[in-house]
């Protein structure tokens, strides 16, 4: 008789991770639920939502009769995610905290905790995504050492695991998983891979998880929550007032509290202006934020972008790109953004040039350029 496999499920206190744990338990796995504490400060209403989320996750584990643990990565989150966010904002860039959190916390520290400390055979999350592996194959993966060279040897890992979109294309979260390491992906299960959000909610209701069904969908900064961004970021960065300047004629339209409170494409709140103006560029030397009078102003569109060194989930780099230094695929830099056809050119340092088939609005420095070929990231 085969041994029952031990799977550690990341529990957020939300409906998705709750149903993920439910499905694992029904499939006969030995499940342990773990809640991560990554941020403990009060929100703007004086409420620490972490405590409520932890309690909700614990209640689900009680209902499923599975062990429940808590683990704190507050220090790691601050140094590896939030400090980097602040540095990027000061550089005039707009980073993606959810991608950084998955890369550094959930699929690094948490993955190691699940496998090495709790002795799990695999970890699981409530992401809407799937891989090229069957569940049984997840438990057959052997540990491989990280690469010591710029690129992985493509013969080093046999049958690398691919990342695919989940069945619910509206909820697909592969964009947020586009920076996770191959080793963690090989040992991860996505129980919601073939389900829609509506079906997940139905399962939660039938299981009696009414306390998590009542919660609003999480839309804020990863593990911090939904905040007034300007007020929140000014708690950590000193105000650096500057001017809103018209991109068309250089007229000063008003003032702002700091370029890091604004991102390209957003509506600029300019006192005394009845018409809408939109951010099109930032100068962190002068503090000027350039604005345009229309949401689709030509200054907001670009068809070429260069990345920093690219992270390839599956192979490093893909064979076609390694052979010819060019590859056709699809591009997005925002979750749920329609895919745009593009051509990728590989540079010697591992970065890439991306030439888009059509101009894209508000290509924002600091965001992740997710290249999708076929249905694979």
Short mmCIF file of C-alpha atoms in Angstrom, two decimals:
data_model
loop_
_atom_site.label_atom_id
_atom_site.label_comp_id
_atom_site.label_asym_id
_atom_site.label_seq_id
_atom_site.Cartn_x
_atom_site.Cartn_y
_atom_site.Cartn_z
CA UNK A 1 0.00 0.00 0.00
CA UNK A 2 1.39 3.40 -1.02
CA UNK A 3 2.21 5.88 1.72
CA UNK A 4 -0.16 8.83 2.07
CA UNK A 5 1.56 11.92 0.73
CA UNK A 6 1.97 14.97 2.96
CA UNK A 7 1.01 18.29 1.36
CA UNK A 8 1.39 21.69 3.05
CA UNK A 9 -1.24 24.17 1.88
CA UNK A 10 -0.66 27.93 2.16
CA UNK A 11 -3.75 29.29 3.92
CA UNK A 12 -4.56 32.99 3.55
CA UNK A 13 -7.95 32.98 5.26
CA UNK A 14 -9.65 33.47 1.88
CA UNK A 15 -11.99 31.30 -0.13
CA UNK A 16 -9.45 30.10 -2.71
CA UNK A 17 -6.88 28.62 -0.32
CA UNK A 18 -9.69 27.20 1.84
CA UNK A 19 -11.13 25.25 -1.08
CA UNK A 20 -7.63 24.21 -2.16
CA UNK A 21 -7.14 22.59 1.26
CA UNK A 22 -10.61 21.00 1.03
CA UNK A 23 -9.81 19.43 -2.34
CA UNK A 24 -6.48 18.07 -1.12
CA UNK A 25 -8.16 16.50 1.90
CA UNK A 26 -10.83 14.90 -0.32
CA UNK A 27 -8.14 13.47 -2.58
CA UNK A 28 -6.74 11.59 0.39
CA UNK A 29 -3.61 13.58 1.11
CA UNK A 30 -2.25 14.24 4.59
CA UNK A 31 -2.83 18.01 4.65
CA UNK A 32 -1.29 20.66 6.90
CA UNK A 33 -2.53 24.25 6.70
CA UNK A 34 -0.03 27.05 7.25
CA UNK A 35 -0.78 30.75 7.64
CA UNK A 36 1.99 33.22 6.77
CA UNK A 37 2.39 36.44 8.74
CA UNK A 38 4.20 38.92 6.54
CA UNK A 39 2.78 42.27 7.66
CA UNK A 40 1.39 43.18 11.08
CA UNK A 41 0.71 46.91 11.11
CA UNK A 42 -2.78 48.41 11.43
CA UNK A 43 -4.69 49.57 8.38
CA UNK A 44 -6.09 53.09 8.04
CA UNK A 45 -9.13 52.12 10.14
CA UNK A 46 -6.94 50.92 12.98
CA UNK A 47 -7.63 47.25 12.22
CA UNK A 48 -4.97 44.54 11.93
CA UNK A 49 -6.51 42.39 9.22
CA UNK A 50 -3.79 39.76 9.71
CA UNK A 51 -5.43 38.58 12.94
CA UNK A 52 -8.82 38.12 11.28
CA UNK A 53 -7.30 36.31 8.30
CA UNK A 54 -5.37 33.98 10.62
CA UNK A 55 -8.50 33.20 12.61
CA UNK A 56 -10.44 32.45 9.41
CA UNK A 57 -7.70 30.10 8.17
CA UNK A 58 -7.64 28.32 11.55
CA UNK A 59 -11.42 27.81 11.45
CA UNK A 60 -11.17 26.19 8.03
CA UNK A 61 -8.44 23.82 9.23
CA UNK A 62 -10.53 22.96 12.28
CA UNK A 63 -13.49 22.16 10.02
CA UNK A 64 -11.29 19.94 7.84
CA UNK A 65 -9.64 18.34 10.89
CA UNK A 66 -6.13 19.09 9.65
CA UNK A 67 -3.15 20.52 11.57
CA UNK A 68 -2.70 24.29 11.52
CA UNK A 69 0.58 26.20 11.82
CA UNK A 70 1.62 29.84 11.68
CA UNK A 71 4.93 31.09 10.34
CA UNK A 72 6.27 34.65 10.37
CA UNK A 73 8.16 36.20 7.48
CA UNK A 74 7.69 39.81 8.62
CA UNK A 75 11.46 40.45 8.61
CA UNK A 76 12.01 38.69 5.27
CA UNK A 77 9.07 40.52 3.68
CA UNK A 78 10.41 43.87 4.84
CA UNK A 79 13.97 43.28 3.59
CA UNK A 80 13.29 41.32 0.41
CA UNK A 81 9.99 42.78 -0.80
CA UNK A 82 8.90 46.03 0.83
CA UNK A 83 12.33 47.69 1.03
CA UNK A 84 12.79 46.93 -2.67
CA UNK A 85 9.39 48.46 -3.39
CA UNK A 86 10.39 51.70 -1.67
CA UNK A 87 13.70 51.86 -3.57
CA UNK A 88 11.90 51.30 -6.85
CA UNK A 89 9.31 54.00 -6.11
CA UNK A 90 12.11 56.46 -5.30
CA UNK A 91 13.68 55.65 -8.68
CA UNK A 92 10.44 56.69 -10.35
CA UNK A 93 9.46 53.09 -11.15
CA UNK A 94 6.30 51.11 -10.36
CA UNK A 95 7.09 47.59 -9.11
CA UNK A 96 4.64 44.72 -8.72
CA UNK A 97 4.54 43.61 -5.05
CA UNK A 98 2.51 40.44 -5.72
CA UNK A 99 5.14 39.09 -8.12
CA UNK A 100 7.97 39.95 -5.71
CA UNK A 101 6.10 38.35 -2.81
CA UNK A 102 5.58 35.10 -4.69
CA UNK A 103 9.21 35.05 -5.82
CA UNK A 104 10.86 35.82 -2.48
CA UNK A 105 8.38 34.70 0.17
CA UNK A 106 5.81 32.10 -0.89
CA UNK A 107 7.90 30.16 -3.42
CA UNK A 108 11.19 30.60 -1.59
CA UNK A 109 10.99 30.83 2.21
CA UNK A 110 7.59 29.18 2.52
CA UNK A 111 8.50 26.46 0.02
CA UNK A 112 11.64 25.61 2.01
CA UNK A 113 9.67 25.65 5.27
CA UNK A 114 7.07 23.25 3.87
CA UNK A 115 9.59 20.80 2.40
CA UNK A 116 12.56 21.05 4.77
CA UNK A 117 10.99 21.95 8.14
CA UNK A 118 7.58 20.27 7.98
CA UNK A 119 8.84 17.41 5.83
CA UNK A 120 6.12 17.77 3.21
CA UNK A 121 6.22 15.93 -0.08
CA UNK A 122 4.76 18.99 -1.83
CA UNK A 123 3.24 22.40 -1.18
CA UNK A 124 -0.02 23.76 -2.53
CA UNK A 125 -1.59 27.19 -3.04
CA UNK A 126 -4.97 28.57 -4.04
CA UNK A 127 -3.69 30.19 -7.24
CA UNK A 128 -5.69 29.82 -10.44
CA UNK A 129 -2.92 28.20 -12.46
CA UNK A 130 -1.75 24.76 -13.50
CA UNK A 131 1.45 23.02 -14.52
CA UNK A 132 2.50 20.37 -17.03
CA UNK A 133 2.68 17.80 -14.19
CA UNK A 134 0.10 15.37 -12.96
CA UNK A 135 -0.30 15.26 -9.19
CA UNK A 136 1.61 11.98 -8.87
CA UNK A 137 4.57 13.44 -10.75
CA UNK A 138 4.92 16.25 -8.20
CA UNK A 139 6.01 13.69 -5.61
CA UNK A 140 8.66 12.19 -7.88
CA UNK A 141 10.72 15.37 -8.18
CA UNK A 142 14.26 15.27 -6.84
CA UNK A 143 16.00 18.35 -5.52
CA UNK A 144 18.37 20.08 -7.95
CA UNK A 145 21.00 22.63 -7.00
CA UNK A 146 20.49 26.20 -8.28
CA UNK A 147 22.59 27.25 -11.30
CA UNK A 148 25.98 28.86 -10.76
CA UNK A 149 26.21 30.29 -14.28
CA UNK A 150 24.24 33.04 -16.02
CA UNK A 151 21.92 30.49 -17.68
CA UNK A 152 20.82 27.03 -16.57
CA UNK A 153 22.14 24.12 -18.60
CA UNK A 154 19.03 23.00 -20.46
CA UNK A 155 20.16 19.37 -20.05
CA UNK A 156 20.55 19.80 -16.30
CA UNK A 157 16.81 19.35 -15.64
CA UNK A 158 15.04 16.63 -17.57
CA UNK A 159 11.43 17.35 -18.49
CA UNK A 160 11.26 20.82 -16.95
CA UNK A 161 7.86 21.69 -15.51
CA UNK A 162 5.87 24.23 -17.50
CA UNK A 163 3.47 26.81 -16.13
CA UNK A 164 0.06 26.95 -17.81
CA UNK A 165 -2.99 29.15 -17.47
CA UNK A 166 -5.78 27.96 -15.19
CA UNK A 167 -9.19 26.97 -16.56
CA UNK A 168 -10.77 30.24 -15.39
CA UNK A 169 -9.15 32.70 -17.80
CA UNK A 170 -10.69 35.67 -15.97
CA UNK A 171 -9.01 34.62 -12.73
CA UNK A 172 -5.80 33.21 -14.26
CA UNK A 173 -2.87 34.16 -11.99
CA UNK A 174 0.12 32.94 -13.98
CA UNK A 175 1.23 36.57 -14.42
CA UNK A 176 1.83 36.76 -10.66
CA UNK A 177 3.79 33.47 -10.78
CA UNK A 178 6.05 34.51 -13.66
CA UNK A 179 9.15 34.93 -11.46
CA UNK A 180 8.98 31.78 -9.35
CA UNK A 181 11.88 29.28 -9.53
CA UNK A 182 11.67 25.98 -11.38
CA UNK A 183 12.52 23.96 -8.26
CA UNK A 184 9.55 25.35 -6.31
CA UNK A 185 7.21 24.90 -9.28
CA UNK A 186 8.22 21.23 -9.53
CA UNK A 187 7.07 20.66 -5.95
CA UNK A 188 3.87 22.72 -6.06
CA UNK A 189 0.27 21.68 -6.61
CA UNK A 190 -2.51 24.01 -7.76
CA UNK A 191 -5.76 22.29 -6.73
CA UNK A 192 -7.90 25.01 -8.36
CA UNK A 193 -6.28 24.51 -11.78
CA UNK A 194 -9.40 23.19 -13.50
CA UNK A 195 -12.03 25.20 -11.62
CA UNK A 196 -13.79 28.51 -12.10
CA UNK A 197 -14.14 31.04 -9.32
CA UNK A 198 -17.90 30.56 -9.24
CA UNK A 199 -17.52 26.82 -8.76
CA UNK A 200 -14.96 27.40 -6.00
CA UNK A 201 -17.45 29.65 -4.19
CA UNK A 202 -20.12 26.98 -4.58
CA UNK A 203 -17.81 24.37 -3.05
CA UNK A 204 -16.99 26.71 -0.16
CA UNK A 205 -20.69 27.25 0.54
CA UNK A 206 -21.41 23.52 0.47
CA UNK A 207 -18.50 22.91 2.86
CA UNK A 208 -19.85 25.50 5.31
CA UNK A 209 -17.02 28.00 4.83
CA UNK A 210 -19.46 30.92 5.08
CA UNK A 211 -17.04 33.09 7.07
CA UNK A 212 -14.56 33.21 4.16
CA UNK A 213 -17.27 33.61 1.53
CA UNK A 214 -18.34 36.90 3.13
CA UNK A 215 -14.89 38.46 2.65
CA UNK A 216 -14.19 40.90 -0.17
CA UNK A 217 -11.76 39.90 -2.90
CA UNK A 218 -8.22 40.97 -1.97
CA UNK A 219 -7.23 43.85 -4.27
CA UNK A 220 -4.47 45.67 -2.37
CA UNK A 221 -0.71 45.30 -1.93
CA UNK A 222 0.25 41.68 -1.28
CA UNK A 223 -0.19 40.90 2.45
CA UNK A 224 -0.73 44.60 3.26
CA UNK A 225 -4.23 45.03 1.89
CA UNK A 226 -6.22 47.72 0.18
CA UNK A 227 -5.05 51.20 1.19
CA UNK A 228 -5.09 54.78 -0.02
CA UNK A 229 -1.78 54.41 -1.82
CA UNK A 230 -0.62 58.03 -1.52
CA UNK A 231 -1.28 58.17 2.22
CA UNK A 232 0.30 54.76 2.74
CA UNK A 233 3.51 55.39 0.80
CA UNK A 234 4.00 58.79 2.47
CA UNK A 235 4.24 56.94 5.80
CA UNK A 236 7.55 55.50 4.54
CA UNK A 237 8.92 58.08 2.08
CA UNK A 238 9.32 61.78 2.81
CA UNK A 239 7.19 64.07 0.63
CA UNK A 240 9.07 65.53 -2.33
CA UNK A 241 6.74 68.13 -3.83
CA UNK A 242 7.02 68.95 -7.49
CA UNK A 243 5.04 70.31 -10.42
CA UNK A 244 2.54 68.77 -12.76
CA UNK A 245 3.73 69.98 -16.19
CA UNK A 246 1.79 69.81 -19.45
CA UNK A 247 3.58 67.54 -21.94
CA UNK A 248 2.17 69.69 -24.75
CA UNK A 249 3.37 73.21 -23.92
CA UNK A 250 5.30 73.03 -20.62
CA UNK A 251 2.64 74.88 -18.62
CA UNK A 252 2.69 74.19 -14.87
CA UNK A 253 -0.75 72.77 -14.10
CA UNK A 254 -0.43 72.22 -10.35
CA UNK A 255 1.66 70.45 -7.69
CA UNK A 256 2.05 66.94 -6.28
CA UNK A 257 3.54 65.45 -3.08
CA UNK A 258 6.08 63.17 -4.76
CA UNK A 259 6.58 61.43 -8.10
CA UNK A 260 6.56 58.09 -6.26
CA UNK A 261 2.87 58.52 -5.44
CA UNK A 262 2.02 58.41 -9.16
CA UNK A 263 2.32 55.91 -11.97
CA UNK A 264 2.10 56.23 -15.74
CA UNK A 265 -1.39 56.25 -17.20
CA UNK A 266 -3.25 57.15 -14.01
CA UNK A 267 -5.47 60.18 -13.69
CA UNK A 268 -3.62 63.02 -11.98
CA UNK A 269 -5.59 64.77 -9.27
CA UNK A 270 -4.70 68.40 -9.95
CA UNK A 271 -6.35 71.02 -7.79
CA UNK A 272 -8.31 73.65 -9.70
CA UNK A 273 -8.47 71.60 -12.92
CA UNK A 274 -11.97 70.64 -14.02
CA UNK A 275 -10.79 68.47 -16.93
CA UNK A 276 -8.99 65.15 -16.54
CA UNK A 277 -5.19 65.01 -16.97
CA UNK A 278 -3.14 61.80 -17.12
CA UNK A 279 0.44 61.02 -16.08
CA UNK A 280 2.69 60.33 -19.08
CA UNK A 281 6.24 60.71 -17.70
CA UNK A 282 8.27 61.54 -14.57
CA UNK A 283 11.57 63.34 -14.03
CA UNK A 284 12.98 62.33 -10.64
CA UNK A 285 15.81 64.91 -10.92
CA UNK A 286 13.56 67.97 -11.22
CA UNK A 287 10.52 66.35 -9.57
CA UNK A 288 8.35 67.25 -12.56
CA UNK A 289 5.49 64.90 -13.44
CA UNK A 290 4.37 65.36 -17.04
CA UNK A 291 0.68 65.14 -17.79
CA UNK A 292 -1.50 65.00 -20.91
CA UNK A 293 -5.11 66.14 -21.41
CA UNK A 294 -6.43 62.82 -22.78
CA UNK A 295 -6.30 59.24 -21.55
CA UNK A 296 -5.07 58.01 -24.93
CA UNK A 297 -2.55 60.76 -25.64
CA UNK A 298 0.21 59.66 -28.10
CA UNK A 299 2.85 60.30 -25.42
CA UNK A 300 1.43 57.36 -23.44
CA UNK A 301 2.06 54.74 -26.14
CA UNK A 302 5.21 52.69 -26.80
CA UNK A 303 5.95 49.67 -28.97
CA UNK A 304 9.47 48.81 -27.72
CA UNK A 305 10.73 47.92 -24.26
CA UNK A 306 13.99 46.60 -22.82
CA UNK A 307 13.98 44.45 -19.71
CA UNK A 308 16.55 43.66 -17.08
CA UNK A 309 17.83 40.07 -17.05
CA UNK A 310 14.89 37.85 -17.92
CA UNK A 311 13.68 34.98 -15.74
CA UNK A 312 12.63 31.88 -17.67
CA UNK A 313 10.31 29.61 -15.68
CA UNK A 314 10.93 26.52 -17.79
CA UNK A 315 14.19 26.65 -19.76
CA UNK A 316 16.94 29.22 -19.56
CA UNK A 317 16.60 30.50 -22.28
CA UNK A 318 14.14 28.63 -24.58
CA UNK A 319 15.90 26.66 -27.35
CA UNK A 320 14.50 28.82 -30.18
CA UNK A 321 15.76 31.99 -28.52
CA UNK A 322 19.16 30.46 -27.69
CA UNK A 323 19.59 29.30 -31.28
CA UNK A 324 18.58 32.44 -33.17
CA UNK A 325 18.56 35.16 -30.44
CA UNK A 326 15.01 35.96 -31.57
CA UNK A 327 11.61 34.46 -30.77
CA UNK A 328 7.96 35.27 -31.45
CA UNK A 329 5.62 35.10 -28.46
CA UNK A 330 3.03 37.23 -26.65
CA UNK A 331 3.41 39.97 -24.05
CA UNK A 332 1.63 41.50 -21.10
CA UNK A 333 2.78 43.69 -18.21
CA UNK A 334 -0.53 43.93 -16.33
CA UNK A 335 -2.66 41.08 -14.95
CA UNK A 336 -5.56 40.31 -17.36
CA UNK A 337 -4.17 42.70 -19.99
CA UNK A 338 -4.98 41.31 -23.47
CA UNK A 339 -1.95 39.52 -24.88
CA UNK A 340 -0.04 41.42 -27.56
CA UNK A 341 2.07 39.63 -30.19
CA UNK A 342 5.74 40.52 -29.97
CA UNK A 343 9.26 39.59 -31.03
CA UNK A 344 11.87 39.04 -28.33
CA UNK A 345 15.60 39.59 -28.95
CA UNK A 346 18.08 38.14 -26.44
CA UNK A 347 21.00 40.26 -25.27
CA UNK A 348 24.34 38.90 -24.03
CA UNK A 349 23.62 39.86 -20.41
CA UNK A 350 20.35 37.90 -20.29
CA UNK A 351 18.11 40.94 -20.80
CA UNK A 352 15.78 41.13 -23.80
CA UNK A 353 14.40 43.68 -26.23
CA UNK A 354 10.67 43.32 -26.82
CA UNK A 355 9.21 44.71 -30.06
CA UNK A 356 5.42 44.80 -29.88
CA UNK A 357 3.15 44.29 -32.87
CA UNK A 358 1.17 47.37 -31.80
CA UNK A 359 1.79 50.28 -29.42
CA UNK A 360 0.71 49.69 -25.83
CA UNK A 361 -0.58 52.32 -23.41
CA UNK A 362 1.42 53.24 -20.30
CA UNK A 363 4.32 50.79 -20.51
CA UNK A 364 5.58 51.39 -17.00
CA UNK A 365 9.21 51.08 -15.83
CA UNK A 366 9.48 48.66 -12.93
CA UNK A 367 6.67 46.37 -14.06
CA UNK A 368 7.30 42.76 -15.08
CA UNK A 369 7.19 41.94 -18.79
CA UNK A 370 5.60 38.49 -18.94
CA UNK A 371 6.35 36.71 -22.19
CA UNK A 372 3.83 34.02 -23.05
CA UNK A 373 4.43 31.53 -25.83
CA UNK A 374 1.64 29.14 -26.64
CA UNK A 375 -0.09 28.87 -23.26
CA UNK A 376 3.15 28.75 -21.34
CA UNK A 377 4.91 31.44 -19.31
#
